Amino acid sequence: MSSVVNIIYFLIFNTLIAINAENYEIDVNGYVAYCPCMGRFGNQADHFLGALSFSHALNRTLILPPWVEYRKGESKSVQVPFKTYFKVKSLQEFTKVIPMEDFMDQLSDKVWPTGHRISFCYSERRKLDGTSSGSCNAKDGNPFFSFWDGFGIDFDKSEFFGPLLTYDVIHRGMDVIWNEKYSPDKYPVLAFTGAPAAFPVQAENVHLHKYLKWSPEIDSKADKFIKNFLPKGSFIGIHLRNGIDWIRACDHIKDVKQLFASAQCLGYNNEKGALSMDICLPSQEQLIRKIKRVVKKFKEIHKNNEIKSIYVASDNNHMIEYLNEHLRRMKIKAFRLPENNPHVDLAILGRANYFIGNCVSSFSAFVKRERDARGFPSEFFGYPNEKAQKSSARHEEL
Ligand SMILES: *[C@@H]1O[C@H](CO)[C@@H](O)[C@H](O)[C@H]1NC(C)=O
């Protein structure tokens, strides 16, 4: 009897595996691989859109890298499979992609065998101690080592593609030059030490965000929180960036015209405004003023549909008590996730009836792009400049 049960388990188990793992055929036009070695999720997502555009322009398959995460108290990065957070299928509607673990399992022996792995970089990367390596030195440092080594990848050669070639396939017809210099038959995999992309994401690639769809797990966690914890009715999602590293970063605004994702509100050439402390690190009073203004605006537009709550995502201080205290008279309560889960935060912010973000933050930029793709409204704290609206703001104080 038990052997029959075993056989049944065996059959079910193997069927599940067969359903889960898609079988991929070799792309004769080659592949693009890279390590998302710069920054946290927001930066990596910006880079991802550029890499997607780059591989599409070269007509190569993009190998979807795992997301690189840094955990408190751990010296090495952790790699999280791409599909833990996003659907592979919706990206395939735009271009050819394959998750890195599937590529390594199914295709690497044939396409990119050990002993023939070239690492691509713009120019030499020095060793950690600053001395010359004469190579891309692709596995030196964190997260570089963990990323490639997690797949058992060692590099046998380096290729410096700069200064003649750049990633900018949008403006210069670079795609043709890449394919001439590095034909897929001789270079089946272009494996880059960092993302073949600009930061922040180029304006022309922002729209690609629409192919980035949350995985069923993230979707369901976000929906459950909204359903079970937020009061019935509409809510505003806000993103507060106020940790110590952020405060230090905002110190630099006097020296620069743009910082991180600020082009999303200021325009790529500052055609829509100038960087300011109000935008980078708005005061508590500014936050409240902006929220109240949005609540009123929402009511004017939607008549019977009022804002009932505020959902807060933050890297540091969610200011729940402060918000509750100042919004009590409007009968609005503030909420946050009980645990630290930035991806569920993002998914919830993406679903809010209104979003107010930090224009400088690439985390906020992710939300803004997703909402734009869905036609949902967003604004930024401290933008546009409050001065023009100051006299009316005084009358607003409750
Ligand atoms: C792009 O690559 C695919 C194979 O992956 C090939 O069938 C197709 O013809 C290529 N397109 C162009 C325009 O070369």
Short mmCIF file of C-alpha atoms and ligand atoms in Angstrom, two decimals:
data_model
loop_
_atom_site.label_atom_id
_atom_site.label_comp_id
_atom_site.label_asym_id
_atom_site.label_seq_id
_atom_site.Cartn_x
_atom_site.Cartn_y
_atom_site.Cartn_z
CA MET A 1 0.00 0.00 0.00
CA SER A 2 2.66 2.48 0.99
CA SER A 3 4.57 1.85 -2.23
CA VAL A 4 1.45 2.77 -4.18
CA VAL A 5 1.25 5.98 -2.19
CA ASN A 6 4.92 6.59 -2.91
CA ILE A 7 4.38 6.12 -6.62
CA ILE A 8 1.47 8.52 -6.56
CA TYR A 9 3.53 11.10 -4.68
CA PHE A 10 6.34 10.57 -7.15
CA LEU A 11 4.02 11.14 -10.10
CA ILE A 12 2.43 14.24 -8.62
CA PHE A 13 5.77 15.68 -7.57
CA ASN A 14 7.33 15.22 -10.98
CA THR A 15 4.32 16.64 -12.76
CA LEU A 16 4.57 19.74 -10.58
CA ILE A 17 8.25 20.13 -11.46
CA ALA A 18 7.47 19.73 -15.15
CA ILE A 19 4.79 22.41 -14.93
CA ASN A 20 6.99 24.79 -12.99
CA ALA A 21 10.13 24.65 -15.10
CA GLU A 22 9.70 26.01 -18.58
CA ASN A 23 11.93 24.45 -21.20
CA TYR A 24 14.03 26.95 -23.08
CA GLU A 25 15.59 26.57 -26.50
CA ILE A 26 18.97 28.03 -27.41
CA ASP A 27 18.86 31.57 -28.78
CA VAL A 28 21.32 31.69 -31.67
CA ASN A 29 21.35 35.46 -31.28
CA GLY A 30 22.99 35.09 -27.90
CA TYR A 31 22.46 36.33 -24.36
CA VAL A 32 23.12 39.25 -22.04
CA ALA A 33 23.99 38.57 -18.40
CA TYR A 34 24.92 41.04 -15.68
CA CYS A 35 25.33 41.47 -11.98
CA PRO A 36 22.95 44.02 -10.38
CA CYS A 37 25.92 44.98 -8.26
CA MET A 38 25.02 48.62 -7.58
CA GLY A 39 22.63 49.81 -4.89
CA ARG A 40 19.54 48.32 -3.38
CA PHE A 41 16.26 47.38 -4.98
CA GLY A 42 15.30 50.84 -6.30
CA ASN A 43 18.60 51.26 -8.12
CA GLN A 44 18.58 47.70 -9.37
CA ALA A 45 15.09 48.20 -10.81
CA ASP A 46 16.21 51.35 -12.67
CA HIS A 47 19.14 49.39 -14.08
CA PHE A 48 16.93 46.48 -14.95
CA LEU A 49 14.81 48.57 -17.34
CA GLY A 50 17.97 49.77 -19.08
CA ALA A 51 19.33 46.22 -19.37
CA LEU A 52 16.00 45.09 -20.79
CA SER A 53 16.18 47.81 -23.43
CA PHE A 54 19.84 47.01 -24.17
CA SER A 55 19.32 43.28 -24.75
CA HIS A 56 16.19 44.00 -26.78
CA ALA A 57 18.12 46.38 -29.05
CA LEU A 58 20.83 43.75 -29.60
CA ASN A 59 18.13 41.09 -30.14
CA ARG A 60 19.76 38.94 -27.48
CA THR A 61 17.96 37.09 -24.67
CA LEU A 62 18.27 38.83 -21.32
CA ILE A 63 19.30 36.48 -18.54
CA LEU A 64 17.18 37.65 -15.59
CA PRO A 65 19.56 38.07 -12.67
CA PRO A 66 18.50 37.39 -9.11
CA TRP A 67 17.97 40.51 -7.01
CA VAL A 68 20.89 41.29 -4.74
CA GLU A 69 19.94 41.95 -1.14
CA TYR A 70 21.89 42.96 1.92
CA ARG A 71 20.76 41.64 5.28
CA LYS A 72 21.60 43.20 8.61
CA GLY A 73 24.47 41.42 10.30
CA GLU A 74 25.45 39.42 7.21
CA SER A 75 28.70 40.25 5.46
CA LYS A 76 27.72 38.70 2.12
CA SER A 77 24.84 39.63 -0.14
CA VAL A 78 21.89 37.29 -0.57
CA GLN A 79 20.59 36.52 -4.08
CA VAL A 80 16.82 36.25 -4.49
CA PRO A 81 15.54 34.62 -7.72
CA PHE A 82 14.00 37.12 -10.13
CA LYS A 83 10.65 35.32 -10.17
CA THR A 84 10.24 35.53 -6.39
CA TYR A 85 9.15 39.12 -6.99
CA PHE A 86 8.11 39.34 -10.65
CA LYS A 87 6.32 37.38 -13.34
CA VAL A 88 8.61 36.17 -16.11
CA LYS A 89 5.70 35.77 -18.53
CA SER A 90 4.82 39.46 -18.72
CA LEU A 91 8.42 40.36 -19.60
CA GLN A 92 8.30 37.80 -22.40
CA GLU A 93 5.53 39.86 -23.96
CA PHE A 94 8.18 42.51 -24.62
CA THR A 95 11.36 40.57 -25.35
CA LYS A 96 13.30 37.34 -24.92
CA VAL A 97 14.21 36.60 -21.30
CA ILE A 98 15.24 33.59 -19.22
CA PRO A 99 15.70 33.37 -15.44
CA MET A 100 19.39 32.96 -14.60
CA GLU A 101 18.86 29.69 -12.71
CA ASP A 102 17.06 28.19 -15.74
CA PHE A 103 19.81 29.36 -18.08
CA MET A 104 22.50 27.83 -15.87
CA ASP A 105 20.56 24.55 -15.42
CA GLN A 106 19.38 24.03 -18.96
CA LEU A 107 21.61 25.89 -21.39
CA SER A 108 24.95 27.00 -19.97
CA ASP A 109 26.80 23.72 -20.69
CA LYS A 110 25.90 24.01 -24.36
CA VAL A 111 26.02 27.77 -24.85
CA TRP A 112 28.54 28.97 -22.31
CA PRO A 113 30.67 26.07 -21.09
CA THR A 114 33.19 26.34 -18.27
CA GLY A 115 36.53 27.49 -19.67
CA HIS A 116 34.92 29.82 -22.20
CA ARG A 117 33.42 32.45 -19.96
CA ILE A 118 34.40 36.02 -20.75
CA SER A 119 33.57 38.87 -18.46
CA PHE A 120 32.77 42.23 -20.03
CA CYS A 121 33.56 45.61 -18.51
CA TYR A 122 34.14 49.14 -19.78
CA SER A 123 37.72 49.20 -18.54
CA GLU A 124 39.93 47.43 -16.03
CA ARG A 125 38.52 47.01 -12.52
CA ARG A 126 41.22 47.30 -9.92
CA LYS A 127 41.66 44.83 -7.10
CA LEU A 128 40.19 45.70 -3.72
CA ASP A 129 43.61 46.86 -2.51
CA GLY A 130 43.78 49.32 -5.43
CA THR A 131 46.44 47.51 -7.45
CA SER A 132 46.04 46.67 -11.12
CA SER A 133 44.27 43.45 -12.02
CA GLY A 134 44.62 43.74 -15.78
CA SER A 135 41.11 42.29 -15.95
CA CYS A 136 37.45 42.92 -15.17
CA ASN A 137 38.13 41.31 -11.83
CA ALA A 138 34.44 40.40 -11.90
CA LYS A 139 34.33 38.41 -8.67
CA ASP A 140 36.28 40.74 -6.42
CA GLY A 141 34.30 42.23 -3.53
CA ASN A 142 30.73 42.06 -2.27
CA PRO A 143 28.26 41.43 -3.89
CA PHE A 144 30.40 40.56 -6.94
CA PHE A 145 31.74 37.30 -5.54
CA SER A 146 28.47 35.99 -4.09
CA PHE A 147 26.56 36.82 -7.23
CA TRP A 148 28.64 34.85 -9.75
CA ASP A 149 29.87 32.21 -7.36
CA GLY A 150 26.32 31.32 -6.34
CA PHE A 151 25.99 29.87 -9.83
CA GLY A 152 29.49 28.37 -9.86
CA ILE A 153 30.62 30.86 -12.48
CA ASP A 154 34.33 31.62 -12.95
CA PHE A 155 35.65 33.86 -15.68
CA ASP A 156 38.46 32.80 -17.98
CA LYS A 157 39.07 36.06 -19.80
CA SER A 158 38.18 39.75 -19.70
CA GLU A 159 37.00 41.99 -22.48
CA PHE A 160 37.20 45.79 -22.18
CA PHE A 161 34.60 47.27 -24.52
CA GLY A 162 35.24 50.95 -23.75
CA PRO A 163 35.76 53.66 -24.73
CA LEU A 164 34.45 52.86 -28.22
CA LEU A 165 31.28 51.12 -27.15
CA THR A 166 28.70 52.30 -24.62
CA TYR A 167 25.38 50.97 -23.36
CA ASP A 168 23.50 53.83 -24.93
CA VAL A 169 21.69 51.93 -27.66
CA ILE A 170 18.95 54.54 -27.80
CA HIS A 171 20.82 57.58 -29.01
CA ARG A 172 23.65 56.33 -31.14
CA GLY A 173 22.73 53.20 -33.06
CA MET A 174 25.12 51.41 -30.73
CA ASP A 175 23.26 48.13 -31.17
CA VAL A 176 24.70 47.66 -34.66
CA ILE A 177 28.24 48.29 -33.46
CA TRP A 178 27.85 45.88 -30.55
CA ASN A 179 26.68 43.11 -32.84
CA GLU A 180 29.48 43.79 -35.34
CA LYS A 181 32.20 43.80 -32.72
CA TYR A 182 30.77 40.95 -30.64
CA SER A 183 28.88 38.58 -32.91
CA PRO A 184 26.70 36.00 -31.14
CA ASP A 185 28.57 33.04 -32.66
CA LYS A 186 31.88 34.16 -31.18
CA TYR A 187 30.43 35.78 -28.05
CA PRO A 188 27.25 33.87 -27.17
CA VAL A 189 27.02 35.51 -23.74
CA LEU A 190 27.88 39.11 -22.94
CA ALA A 191 28.35 38.86 -19.18
CA PHE A 192 28.76 42.32 -17.66
CA THR A 193 30.31 43.10 -14.28
CA GLY A 194 27.53 45.66 -13.73
CA ALA A 195 24.26 46.50 -15.42
CA PRO A 196 24.53 47.52 -19.09
CA ALA A 197 22.39 50.54 -18.27
CA ALA A 198 22.32 54.09 -17.03
CA PHE A 199 21.29 55.30 -13.59
CA PRO A 200 18.79 56.80 -13.26
CA VAL A 201 16.83 55.01 -15.96
CA GLN A 202 16.84 56.90 -19.29
CA ALA A 203 13.59 58.69 -20.07
CA GLU A 204 13.09 56.49 -23.15
CA ASN A 205 13.07 53.31 -21.05
CA VAL A 206 10.66 54.39 -18.30
CA HIS A 207 7.66 52.96 -20.17
CA LEU A 208 9.16 49.45 -20.05
CA HIS A 209 8.06 49.31 -16.43
CA LYS A 210 4.64 48.17 -17.61
CA TYR A 211 6.10 44.70 -18.30
CA LEU A 212 7.22 44.39 -14.68
CA LYS A 213 4.33 42.66 -12.89
CA TRP A 214 4.43 41.45 -9.30
CA SER A 215 4.55 37.72 -8.62
CA PRO A 216 1.37 36.05 -7.30
CA GLU A 217 2.91 35.90 -3.79
CA ILE A 218 3.55 39.65 -3.62
CA ASP A 219 0.20 40.42 -5.24
CA SER A 220 -1.68 38.39 -2.70
CA LYS A 221 0.22 39.78 0.32
CA ALA A 222 -0.50 43.33 -0.82
CA ASP A 223 -4.17 42.63 -1.51
CA LYS A 224 -4.61 40.86 1.84
CA PHE A 225 -3.13 43.74 3.81
CA ILE A 226 -5.36 46.27 2.08
CA LYS A 227 -8.43 44.10 2.61
CA ASN A 228 -7.75 43.03 6.20
CA PHE A 229 -6.09 46.04 7.77
CA LEU A 230 -7.04 49.23 5.99
CA PRO A 231 -10.47 50.78 6.67
CA LYS A 232 -12.95 50.40 3.82
CA GLY A 233 -12.62 53.24 1.35
CA SER A 234 -9.85 55.10 -0.41
CA PHE A 235 -6.29 55.50 0.86
CA ILE A 236 -3.24 57.58 0.13
CA GLY A 237 0.10 55.79 -0.06
CA ILE A 238 3.14 57.77 1.05
CA HIS A 239 6.85 57.02 1.02
CA LEU A 240 8.99 58.66 3.70
CA ARG A 241 12.74 58.58 3.21
CA ASN A 242 14.34 59.84 6.43
CA GLY A 243 17.08 57.47 7.62
CA ILE A 244 20.52 58.72 8.58
CA ASP A 245 22.09 57.73 5.22
CA TRP A 246 19.37 59.68 3.46
CA ILE A 247 19.90 62.79 5.58
CA ARG A 248 23.60 62.60 4.69
CA ALA A 249 22.82 62.14 0.99
CA CYS A 250 20.57 65.21 1.02
CA ASP A 251 23.56 67.25 2.24
CA HIS A 252 24.90 67.00 -1.30
CA ILE A 253 22.05 68.82 -2.96
CA LYS A 254 23.89 72.15 -2.79
CA ASP A 255 26.61 70.74 -5.06
CA VAL A 256 24.48 69.05 -7.70
CA LYS A 257 21.54 69.71 -10.02
CA GLN A 258 20.14 66.19 -9.78
CA LEU A 259 20.37 63.49 -7.16
CA PHE A 260 19.42 59.83 -7.68
CA ALA A 261 15.90 59.73 -9.17
CA SER A 262 15.16 63.47 -9.03
CA ALA A 263 14.77 63.71 -12.83
CA GLN A 264 11.35 62.09 -12.36
CA CYS A 265 9.94 65.41 -11.13
CA LEU A 266 12.60 67.96 -12.16
CA GLY A 267 12.98 66.64 -15.72
CA TYR A 268 16.26 65.25 -17.06
CA ASN A 269 17.57 68.76 -17.80
CA ASN A 270 15.98 70.47 -14.81
CA GLU A 271 13.40 71.88 -17.19
CA LYS A 272 10.72 71.39 -14.53
CA GLY A 273 12.47 72.74 -11.47
CA ALA A 274 15.48 72.87 -9.18
CA LEU A 275 16.56 70.48 -6.48
CA SER A 276 15.87 71.66 -2.93
CA MET A 277 15.93 70.45 0.65
CA ASP A 278 12.10 70.56 0.63
CA ILE A 279 12.14 67.91 -2.07
CA CYS A 280 14.89 65.74 -0.63
CA LEU A 281 13.99 65.96 3.06
CA PRO A 282 10.63 67.67 3.60
CA SER A 283 9.81 68.83 7.13
CA GLN A 284 7.03 67.22 9.17
CA GLU A 285 4.87 70.30 8.66
CA GLN A 286 5.34 70.08 4.91
CA LEU A 287 4.35 66.42 4.91
CA ILE A 288 1.12 67.17 6.74
CA ARG A 289 0.30 70.17 4.57
CA LYS A 290 0.79 68.15 1.42
CA ILE A 291 -1.31 65.24 2.69
CA LYS A 292 -4.16 67.55 3.71
CA ARG A 293 -4.07 69.25 0.35
CA VAL A 294 -4.28 65.91 -1.46
CA VAL A 295 -7.15 64.75 0.78
CA LYS A 296 -9.12 67.88 -0.13
CA LYS A 297 -8.30 67.63 -3.78
CA PHE A 298 -9.37 63.98 -3.82
CA LYS A 299 -12.70 64.83 -2.20
CA GLU A 300 -13.34 67.60 -4.71
CA ILE A 301 -12.73 65.26 -7.61
CA HIS A 302 -14.50 62.18 -6.25
CA LYS A 303 -17.35 63.77 -4.26
CA ASN A 304 -18.70 60.81 -2.21
CA ASN A 305 -15.41 58.94 -2.14
CA GLU A 306 -13.21 60.19 0.71
CA ILE A 307 -9.72 59.28 1.86
CA LYS A 308 -10.04 57.07 4.96
CA SER A 309 -6.43 56.13 5.64
CA ILE A 310 -2.77 56.71 4.90
CA TYR A 311 -0.46 53.82 4.12
CA VAL A 312 3.14 54.59 5.04
CA ALA A 313 6.33 52.98 3.72
CA SER A 314 9.63 54.19 5.13
CA ASP A 315 13.29 53.29 5.42
CA ASN A 316 13.34 54.58 9.00
CA ASN A 317 10.61 56.60 10.71
CA HIS A 318 7.03 55.90 9.61
CA MET A 319 5.72 58.77 11.81
CA ILE A 320 2.50 56.88 12.49
CA GLU A 321 1.72 58.69 15.76
CA TYR A 322 2.51 62.10 14.34
CA LEU A 323 0.29 61.48 11.32
CA ASN A 324 -2.55 60.13 13.45
CA GLU A 325 -2.41 63.12 15.74
CA HIS A 326 -2.53 65.62 12.88
CA LEU A 327 -5.10 63.85 10.77
CA ARG A 328 -7.49 62.91 13.59
CA ARG A 329 -9.87 65.76 12.83
CA MET A 330 -10.12 64.58 9.26
CA LYS A 331 -10.93 61.06 10.59
CA ILE A 332 -7.95 59.59 8.81
CA LYS A 333 -5.69 56.93 10.32
CA ALA A 334 -2.16 55.94 9.40
CA PHE A 335 -1.01 52.36 8.84
CA ARG A 336 2.16 50.45 8.06
CA LEU A 337 3.20 46.84 7.50
CA PRO A 338 3.96 45.15 10.82
CA GLU A 339 7.10 43.60 9.32
CA ASN A 340 9.88 44.85 7.07
CA ASN A 341 8.91 43.90 3.53
CA PRO A 342 9.83 46.57 0.96
CA HIS A 343 8.37 44.67 -2.00
CA VAL A 344 4.94 44.36 -0.41
CA ASP A 345 5.27 48.05 0.52
CA LEU A 346 5.87 48.86 -3.14
CA ALA A 347 2.96 46.74 -4.31
CA ILE A 348 0.59 48.41 -1.83
CA LEU A 349 1.79 51.90 -2.78
CA GLY A 350 1.21 50.94 -6.40
CA ARG A 351 -2.43 50.19 -5.60
CA ALA A 352 -3.21 53.26 -3.48
CA ASN A 353 -5.88 55.70 -4.70
CA TYR A 354 -3.25 58.41 -4.54
CA PHE A 355 0.52 58.38 -4.01
CA ILE A 356 2.86 60.98 -2.58
CA GLY A 357 6.51 60.02 -2.88
CA ASN A 358 10.02 61.37 -2.46
CA CYS A 359 11.18 62.65 -5.85
CA VAL A 360 14.87 61.93 -5.12
CA SER A 361 14.26 58.31 -4.16
CA SER A 362 14.49 55.49 -6.70
CA PHE A 363 12.15 53.48 -4.43
CA SER A 364 9.50 56.17 -4.93
CA ALA A 365 10.38 56.20 -8.63
CA PHE A 366 9.47 52.54 -8.88
CA VAL A 367 6.01 53.28 -7.49
CA LYS A 368 5.55 56.31 -9.74
CA ARG A 369 6.41 54.33 -12.89
CA GLU A 370 4.08 51.47 -11.97
CA ARG A 371 1.25 53.92 -11.27
CA ASP A 372 1.87 55.87 -14.47
CA ALA A 373 1.59 52.62 -16.40
CA ARG A 374 -1.81 52.03 -14.75
CA GLY A 375 -2.97 55.63 -15.11
CA PHE A 376 -3.01 56.23 -11.30
CA PRO A 377 -2.21 59.69 -9.87
CA SER A 378 1.03 60.52 -8.01
CA GLU A 379 2.70 63.58 -6.51
CA PHE A 380 5.91 64.37 -4.67
CA PHE A 381 6.58 66.02 -1.32
CA GLY A 382 8.10 69.49 -1.67
CA TYR A 383 7.28 69.67 -5.36
CA PRO A 384 6.28 71.89 -6.97
CA ASN A 385 7.79 74.63 -4.85
CA GLU A 386 5.37 75.59 -2.08
CA LYS A 387 6.00 79.34 -2.26
CA ALA A 388 3.47 79.89 -5.00
CA GLN A 389 0.82 78.18 -2.87
CA LYS A 390 1.85 79.62 0.50
CA SER A 391 -0.99 82.05 1.11
CA SER A 392 -3.61 79.36 0.57
CA ALA A 393 -1.64 76.95 2.75
CA ARG A 394 -2.01 79.29 5.72
CA HIS A 395 -5.78 79.09 5.50
CA GLU A 396 -5.58 75.33 5.37
CA GLU A 397 -4.17 74.77 8.83
CA LEU A 398 -6.84 73.11 10.95
C1 LIG B 1 16.02 38.04 -33.37
O1 LIG B 1 16.38 36.79 -32.82
C2 LIG B 1 15.50 35.74 -33.12
C3 LIG B 1 16.03 34.50 -32.45
O2 LIG B 1 16.02 34.66 -31.08
C4 LIG B 1 15.39 35.55 -34.61
O3 LIG B 1 14.43 34.55 -34.90
C5 LIG B 1 14.97 36.86 -35.27
O4 LIG B 1 14.99 36.73 -36.65
C6 LIG B 1 15.93 37.97 -34.86
N1 LIG B 1 15.44 39.25 -35.38
C7 LIG B 1 16.18 40.05 -36.12
C8 LIG B 1 15.53 41.30 -36.57
O5 LIG B 1 17.30 39.76 -36.43
#
